[in-house]
Amino acid sequence: MSAVHATSVVPMANQIATFFVSQGDHAAAVAGTADHIKAFWAPVMRRELLALVDAGMADGLSDVAREAILRLR
Amino acid sequence: MSFIQETDYGTPAVLADKTVTLTIDGVQVSVPEGTSVMRAAKELGTTIPKLCATDSVAAFGSCRLCLVEIEGRAGTPASCTTPVAEGMVVATQTPKLAKLRKGVMELYISDHPLDCLTCAANGDCELQDMAGAVGLREVRYGYEGANHLTAEKDASNPYFTYDASKCIVCSRCVRACEEVQGTFALTISGRGFESRVSPGQSEAFMTSECVSCGACVQACPTATLTETRVIEIGQPEHSAITTCAYCGVGCTFKAEMRGEELVRMVPWKDGKANRGHSCVKGRFAWGYATHRERVTEPMIRSSIDEPWKVVSWDEAIAHTASEFRRIQARYGRDSIGGITSSRCTNEETYLVQKLVRAAFGNHNVDTCARVCHSPTGYGLKTTFGTSAGTQDFDSVAHTDVMVVIGANPTDAHPVFASRMKKRLREGARLIVIDPRRIDLVRSTHVEADHHLALRPGTNVAVLTAMAHVIVTEGLVDETYVRERCDLQAYAHWAEFVALPQHSPEATEAVTGVPAAELRAAARLYATGGNGAIYYGLGVTEHSQGSTTVMAIANLAMATGNIGRPGVGVNPLRGQNNVQGACDMGSFPHEFSGYRHVSEDETRHLFEQAWGVALGAEPGLRIPNMLDEAVAGAFKGIYIQGEDILQSDPNTKHVAAGLAAMECVVVQDLFLNETANYAHVFLPGSTFLEKVGTFTNAERRIQRVRRVMRPRNGYADWEITQRLSNALGYPMDYAHPSQIMDEIARLTPTFAGVSFDKLDALGSIQWPCNDAAPEGTPVMHIDHFVRGKGQFILTEYVPTEEKVGPRYPLLLTTGRILSQYNVGAQTRRTENSRWHEEDVLEIHPHDAEERGVRDGEWVRLKSRSGETALRAKTTDRVAPGVVYTTFHHPLTQANVITTDYSDWATNCPEYKVTAVQVSRGNGPVEWQVEYSAQARKSRRIEAAE
């Protein structure tokens, strides 16, 4: 996994999660984040984020974003 | 093809409920109350001689040529200034009138050069016409008296010449500058015999406040103000109506021709977007179409370090197809993609996304809206249900309060700005929310009631604070909200915005906007009558761009300002067809008509029509493609009409992405900056050389008509079609109308659109279908497209891009009137005389702190990169904020901008970059290296 993806997909996922956290409770935020990522991210980007999580390299990934991407596995 | 001659009714049309019937020369005519006798006569087909009257400006009554006799009234009143009355009986031709008119013409001609045969206006001169109309045969006063025949010409403007010797002082130019353009650059200086048209304080046109919109030239009845091109080559002989290829206003023009040579572009009065007006770009800056740097032959090279080799079209297309297939075979189907162009037609854009989805076999297609209005698409679809503005441009005539947020219409959408200014002069109120003091804040006869000069990046905080005021002060239109909006979402939102932390007093420290000023602005918007919000890229190009769009939608819904003329949420689109590019399915997650690729029914519709299987998951967006390229997984791209190296943020990252690809195909008019990294160059065609449609910011679909053959041999859609066929996916369209027919079959909002209907109606605003067969000027009238309007919570989240000791200033970027985006077109015209280089606007206080003086070189540095340009000290920007444009590749302003982007759409955060400014002594090393590389990259191998 290249550094390129760690520096792009992790903050992107966090940004999305931050928005959905502001919209409602934790469960809704995870669902909203997951739905958004599924609707707008190419599968390769989701795979890359999952790979980072699996490899323990997704430093700084928020809890909501982490739950959301794991839901999309 | 014939010459289109428009009817001049002499005075503007009047809208009135009551109709008045009168008799003119024995024939009855009924017209709206308030109409002039002159216009009523013209409605009948009767032309009353005139010189100072034209229907683009209010009647003036100075030339005394349009006199008529009216039964029961004394004297001979001017028909232009005399309104019709019930039962009025008018005579337009009597012996008395003939004598008076002939006398008037004798006086005019006694002080006018008699050089008709060699005059540039010969054949297009109203003075000449009127001499004929009144039967002038002699001038009793002779020609030896005092006159103006030796008055000097002013040829300072590159596009038109002012010949004072031919001026009849009718003031049409002065009034056009005031009433149509709203600049007030012209006046009549002197009195009596000394009266003369004067730009500013008797300055030359070029150095005056004149913005070269051409309104004065169009209004002039003689050869006094004439296009330089007409002076050089003569009058046109045929014309065609077509649509401008610059900004999203979508002005329609008569392209007036001599054979295949364009003589001039004249704004079309029936154009529903521009209503007969124009700006310096659309009116005059089309010379790029025949510029010497235009490339008209295909070229290829195996490496970007090599010179280009000119090849045949067959070879270029075969090579491209072969490369793309090789790459896909080696790296996978998803390793290539394409970018559609917002400068190309709907049909061409549709074809590129079809090529990607059907021939490439993936959804890796994106468009330049990614970097401008993609948050508009997301935000308005979420709140209203449709990814587009709600109004037509005519709506502004009914607006009582305008809110302009993050837009600079006088520079970026000048023709619509003129309509805004006209309404403001009529008494509409204005709120400007912008870090800079744009011209609308205070210019001639226009002054904003409130200028909220917020800190860049705090739009959401400001708009949520406005919502706080509206909710907590009881200014919500509760009836509207109850009937039209999701009440649960509204209640949740109202509770949210009412929280103390969202009050103007609490947010002032963050936004820099005084609380009292913000409260007053919110009250004005909520209570001032019809409130309309117009916004631009200062809203969308932020990390919270989509949130800002939704905050705007919230305000409009809460105040009931959606669903009728005069109100609405109106994104001012940047490029001529950026709305159309989005409509046509250019985004990787949706088909035409904004339908997600995961919707089974829609996808199956396209699969059936196109005969291929289509994926249900979105493709890569432009920044994702570049990331993937740097990572080694994305290897080929087809770019039609976009210069991502200059226009996209973080230039070095874009360059790294392009350099990592094995086949970059650029289809464009010129070897642009992106072409420095290309392996194939396919020459494109201009809007003058092709057939199709553009869709402007008000969802208006308009025809583009070919007036000359493509210099490169093919329209852009034909090139895409050849590439598709070479890739093995057959396309056999014989004409762009067939592509539009396919779009209409597959897109519900375009179901009723066809070239025939467009030709019949002039233009159509989508949705156009069985429910709205002639289109939809105003959306969401009875209900929102999504059903109930959806309020969204808009929590302010500060951008990650923060100022600090190393980068203490905030850079924001924008456009200037005379240049357009990356400047590929306008830099190749005389427009560059107004803006030869990008400059850095810096507040005098910040400049002094750094020892920087006006006009000196400065270094501009961010964490992304560094460039150098000249400083312009001005209090137009606030202390702590600097501003520049991105029109010139030497400056490469985007080497400074970062890769932060909107959370929902990845639209880059161009408007907020932390920078430092220091004294410089010329271009920085990077600029020197880049210029050398660009020169090397543009080498073309000599023919054998």
PDB file of C-alpha atoms in Angstrom, chain B residues 133-272:
ATOM      1  CA  ALA B 133     -36.316  57.701 -45.960  1.00  0.00           C
ATOM      2  CA  VAL B 134     -36.947  61.440 -45.802  1.00  0.00           C
ATOM      3  CA  GLY B 135     -36.023  61.964 -49.455  1.00  0.00           C
ATOM      4  CA  LEU B 136     -33.076  64.238 -48.765  1.00  0.00           C
ATOM      5  CA  ARG B 137     -31.805  65.637 -52.051  1.00  0.00           C
ATOM      6  CA  GLU B 138     -29.940  68.753 -51.070  1.00  0.00           C
ATOM      7  CA  VAL B 139     -28.394  70.470 -48.083  1.00  0.00           C
ATOM      8  CA  ARG B 140     -29.275  74.150 -48.302  1.00  0.00           C
ATOM      9  CA  TYR B 141     -26.691  75.136 -45.714  1.00  0.00           C
ATOM     10  CA  GLY B 142     -23.725  73.798 -47.683  1.00  0.00           C
ATOM     11  CA  TYR B 143     -20.758  72.038 -46.049  1.00  0.00           C
ATOM     12  CA  GLU B 144     -18.393  74.935 -45.460  1.00  0.00           C
ATOM     13  CA  GLY B 145     -19.617  76.037 -42.072  1.00  0.00           C
ATOM     14  CA  ALA B 146     -18.170  75.090 -38.737  1.00  0.00           C
ATOM     15  CA  ASN B 147     -18.018  71.304 -38.477  1.00  0.00           C
ATOM     16  CA  HIS B 148     -16.365  68.330 -36.841  1.00  0.00           C
ATOM     17  CA  LEU B 149     -15.013  66.703 -39.958  1.00  0.00           C
ATOM     18  CA  THR B 150     -11.415  66.773 -38.777  1.00  0.00           C
ATOM     19  CA  ALA B 151     -12.100  65.415 -35.314  1.00  0.00           C
ATOM     20  CA  GLU B 152      -9.542  62.807 -34.287  1.00  0.00           C
ATOM     21  CA  LYS B 153     -10.266  59.103 -34.190  1.00  0.00           C
ATOM     22  CA  ASP B 154      -9.728  57.065 -31.044  1.00  0.00           C
ATOM     23  CA  ALA B 155      -8.372  53.685 -32.103  1.00  0.00           C
ATOM     24  CA  SER B 156      -7.003  52.820 -28.675  1.00  0.00           C
ATOM     25  CA  ASN B 157      -9.416  49.932 -28.156  1.00  0.00           C
ATOM     26  CA  PRO B 158      -8.307  46.841 -30.068  1.00  0.00           C
ATOM     27  CA  TYR B 159     -11.847  45.887 -31.006  1.00  0.00           C
ATOM     28  CA  PHE B 160     -13.606  49.077 -32.051  1.00  0.00           C
ATOM     29  CA  THR B 161     -12.809  52.571 -33.245  1.00  0.00           C
ATOM     30  CA  TYR B 162     -14.398  55.857 -32.231  1.00  0.00           C
ATOM     31  CA  ASP B 163     -14.575  58.294 -35.140  1.00  0.00           C
ATOM     32  CA  ALA B 164     -15.844  61.570 -33.682  1.00  0.00           C
ATOM     33  CA  SER B 165     -16.251  63.138 -37.121  1.00  0.00           C
ATOM     34  CA  LYS B 166     -19.224  60.856 -37.743  1.00  0.00           C
ATOM     35  CA  CYS B 167     -20.954  61.377 -34.419  1.00  0.00           C
ATOM     36  CA  ILE B 168     -24.444  62.886 -34.454  1.00  0.00           C
ATOM     37  CA  VAL B 169     -24.559  63.129 -30.632  1.00  0.00           C
ATOM     38  CA  CYS B 170     -27.696  61.011 -30.381  1.00  0.00           C
ATOM     39  CA  SER B 171     -26.489  59.656 -27.007  1.00  0.00           C
ATOM     40  CA  ARG B 172     -27.453  56.097 -27.893  1.00  0.00           C
ATOM     41  CA  CYS B 173     -23.969  54.925 -26.878  1.00  0.00           C
ATOM     42  CA  VAL B 174     -24.081  56.840 -23.601  1.00  0.00           C
ATOM     43  CA  ARG B 175     -27.505  55.470 -22.754  1.00  0.00           C
ATOM     44  CA  ALA B 176     -26.523  51.913 -23.728  1.00  0.00           C
ATOM     45  CA  CYS B 177     -23.514  52.146 -21.419  1.00  0.00           C
ATOM     46  CA  GLU B 178     -25.814  53.299 -18.618  1.00  0.00           C
ATOM     47  CA  GLU B 179     -28.995  51.337 -19.149  1.00  0.00           C
ATOM     48  CA  VAL B 180     -27.797  48.107 -20.755  1.00  0.00           C
ATOM     49  CA  GLN B 181     -24.297  47.638 -19.372  1.00  0.00           C
ATOM     50  CA  GLY B 182     -24.605  49.744 -16.216  1.00  0.00           C
ATOM     51  CA  THR B 183     -21.003  50.971 -16.266  1.00  0.00           C
ATOM     52  CA  PHE B 184     -21.633  54.690 -16.903  1.00  0.00           C
ATOM     53  CA  ALA B 185     -18.248  55.004 -18.594  1.00  0.00           C
ATOM     54  CA  LEU B 186     -19.484  57.374 -21.302  1.00  0.00           C
ATOM     55  CA  THR B 187     -20.888  60.860 -21.155  1.00  0.00           C
ATOM     56  CA  ILE B 188     -21.499  63.781 -23.483  1.00  0.00           C
ATOM     57  CA  SER B 189     -18.855  66.372 -22.727  1.00  0.00           C
ATOM     58  CA  GLY B 190     -19.210  70.013 -23.709  1.00  0.00           C
ATOM     59  CA  ARG B 191     -22.301  71.967 -24.593  1.00  0.00           C
ATOM     60  CA  GLY B 192     -23.973  72.814 -27.878  1.00  0.00           C
ATOM     61  CA  PHE B 193     -21.610  72.609 -30.823  1.00  0.00           C
ATOM     62  CA  GLU B 194     -18.825  71.304 -28.557  1.00  0.00           C
ATOM     63  CA  SER B 195     -20.897  68.303 -27.442  1.00  0.00           C
ATOM     64  CA  ARG B 196     -19.007  65.077 -27.952  1.00  0.00           C
ATOM     65  CA  VAL B 197     -19.078  61.514 -26.662  1.00  0.00           C
ATOM     66  CA  SER B 198     -16.443  61.190 -23.989  1.00  0.00           C
ATOM     67  CA  PRO B 199     -15.187  58.081 -22.207  1.00  0.00           C
ATOM     68  CA  GLY B 200     -14.628  59.103 -18.579  1.00  0.00           C
ATOM     69  CA  GLN B 201     -12.932  62.476 -18.213  1.00  0.00           C
ATOM     70  CA  SER B 202     -12.198  62.886 -21.940  1.00  0.00           C
ATOM     71  CA  GLU B 203      -9.940  59.846 -21.827  1.00  0.00           C
ATOM     72  CA  ALA B 204      -9.147  57.318 -24.516  1.00  0.00           C
ATOM     73  CA  PHE B 205     -11.522  54.353 -24.556  1.00  0.00           C
ATOM     74  CA  MET B 206      -8.708  51.982 -23.631  1.00  0.00           C
ATOM     75  CA  THR B 207      -7.711  53.821 -20.476  1.00  0.00           C
ATOM     76  CA  SER B 208     -11.222  54.764 -19.390  1.00  0.00           C
ATOM     77  CA  GLU B 209     -13.634  52.752 -17.270  1.00  0.00           C
ATOM     78  CA  CYS B 210     -15.085  51.251 -20.470  1.00  0.00           C
ATOM     79  CA  VAL B 211     -15.372  47.460 -20.163  1.00  0.00           C
ATOM     80  CA  SER B 212     -15.585  46.886 -23.924  1.00  0.00           C
ATOM     81  CA  CYS B 213     -18.915  45.104 -23.746  1.00  0.00           C
ATOM     82  CA  GLY B 214     -19.814  46.452 -27.185  1.00  0.00           C
ATOM     83  CA  ALA B 215     -23.209  47.868 -26.179  1.00  0.00           C
ATOM     84  CA  CYS B 216     -22.220  51.321 -27.431  1.00  0.00           C
ATOM     85  CA  VAL B 217     -21.003  49.930 -30.742  1.00  0.00           C
ATOM     86  CA  GLN B 218     -24.239  48.051 -31.199  1.00  0.00           C
ATOM     87  CA  ALA B 219     -26.324  51.091 -30.355  1.00  0.00           C
ATOM     88  CA  CYS B 220     -24.461  53.515 -32.628  1.00  0.00           C
ATOM     89  CA  PRO B 221     -26.557  54.402 -35.700  1.00  0.00           C
ATOM     90  CA  THR B 222     -23.598  55.658 -37.743  1.00  0.00           C
ATOM     91  CA  ALA B 223     -19.962  54.740 -38.318  1.00  0.00           C
ATOM     92  CA  THR B 224     -18.881  56.582 -35.182  1.00  0.00           C
ATOM     93  CA  LEU B 225     -18.392  53.415 -33.145  1.00  0.00           C
ATOM     94  CA  THR B 226     -17.522  50.577 -35.466  1.00  0.00           C
ATOM     95  CA  GLU B 227     -15.905  47.197 -34.992  1.00  0.00           C
ATOM     96  CA  THR B 228     -12.304  47.418 -36.149  1.00  0.00           C
ATOM     97  CA  ARG B 229     -12.826  44.161 -37.986  1.00  0.00           C
ATOM     98  CA  VAL B 230     -15.590  45.730 -40.097  1.00  0.00           C
ATOM     99  CA  ILE B 231     -13.331  48.678 -40.862  1.00  0.00           C
ATOM    100  CA  GLU B 232     -10.622  46.268 -41.959  1.00  0.00           C
ATOM    101  CA  ILE B 233     -12.595  43.833 -44.094  1.00  0.00           C
ATOM    102  CA  GLY B 234     -16.078  45.212 -44.720  1.00  0.00           C
ATOM    103  CA  GLN B 235     -19.669  44.276 -43.986  1.00  0.00           C
ATOM    104  CA  PRO B 236     -20.852  40.706 -43.426  1.00  0.00           C
ATOM    105  CA  GLU B 237     -23.128  39.028 -45.958  1.00  0.00           C
ATOM    106  CA  HIS B 238     -24.755  36.175 -44.051  1.00  0.00           C
ATOM    107  CA  SER B 239     -25.243  35.191 -40.450  1.00  0.00           C
ATOM    108  CA  ALA B 240     -26.301  32.401 -38.117  1.00  0.00           C
ATOM    109  CA  ILE B 241     -27.515  32.303 -34.535  1.00  0.00           C
ATOM    110  CA  THR B 242     -25.178  30.477 -32.186  1.00  0.00           C
ATOM    111  CA  THR B 243     -24.241  30.332 -28.517  1.00  0.00           C
ATOM    112  CA  CYS B 244     -21.149  31.786 -26.861  1.00  0.00           C
ATOM    113  CA  ALA B 245     -18.462  29.372 -25.696  1.00  0.00           C
ATOM    114  CA  TYR B 246     -17.262  31.343 -22.684  1.00  0.00           C
ATOM    115  CA  CYS B 247     -19.093  31.561 -19.344  1.00  0.00           C
ATOM    116  CA  GLY B 248     -22.251  29.895 -18.067  1.00  0.00           C
ATOM    117  CA  VAL B 249     -24.517  32.832 -18.907  1.00  0.00           C
ATOM    118  CA  GLY B 250     -24.895  31.362 -22.397  1.00  0.00           C
ATOM    119  CA  CYS B 251     -25.319  34.490 -24.503  1.00  0.00           C
ATOM    120  CA  THR B 252     -26.626  33.943 -27.994  1.00  0.00           C
ATOM    121  CA  PHE B 253     -25.042  35.816 -30.860  1.00  0.00           C
ATOM    122  CA  LYS B 254     -25.460  36.384 -34.530  1.00  0.00           C
ATOM    123  CA  ALA B 255     -22.221  35.161 -36.048  1.00  0.00           C
ATOM    124  CA  GLU B 256     -21.970  37.552 -38.987  1.00  0.00           C
ATOM    125  CA  MET B 257     -19.885  36.133 -41.788  1.00  0.00           C
ATOM    126  CA  ARG B 258     -18.205  36.734 -45.123  1.00  0.00           C
ATOM    127  CA  GLY B 259     -18.000  33.271 -46.577  1.00  0.00           C
ATOM    128  CA  GLU B 260     -16.219  31.278 -43.891  1.00  0.00           C
ATOM    129  CA  GLU B 261     -14.640  34.367 -42.359  1.00  0.00           C
ATOM    130  CA  LEU B 262     -16.157  35.624 -39.118  1.00  0.00           C
ATOM    131  CA  VAL B 263     -16.620  39.388 -39.312  1.00  0.00           C
ATOM    132  CA  ARG B 264     -18.259  40.010 -35.957  1.00  0.00           C
ATOM    133  CA  MET B 265     -20.361  38.506 -33.201  1.00  0.00           C
ATOM    134  CA  VAL B 266     -23.449  40.575 -32.494  1.00  0.00           C
ATOM    135  CA  PRO B 267     -25.604  39.751 -29.454  1.00  0.00           C
ATOM    136  CA  TRP B 268     -29.031  38.492 -30.480  1.00  0.00           C
ATOM    137  CA  LYS B 269     -31.965  40.422 -29.075  1.00  0.00           C
ATOM    138  CA  ASP B 270     -34.117  37.309 -28.861  1.00  0.00           C
ATOM    139  CA  GLY B 271     -31.477  35.473 -26.832  1.00  0.00           C
ATOM    140  CA  LYS B 272     -33.314  34.655 -23.638  1.00  0.00           C
TER     141      LYS B 272
END
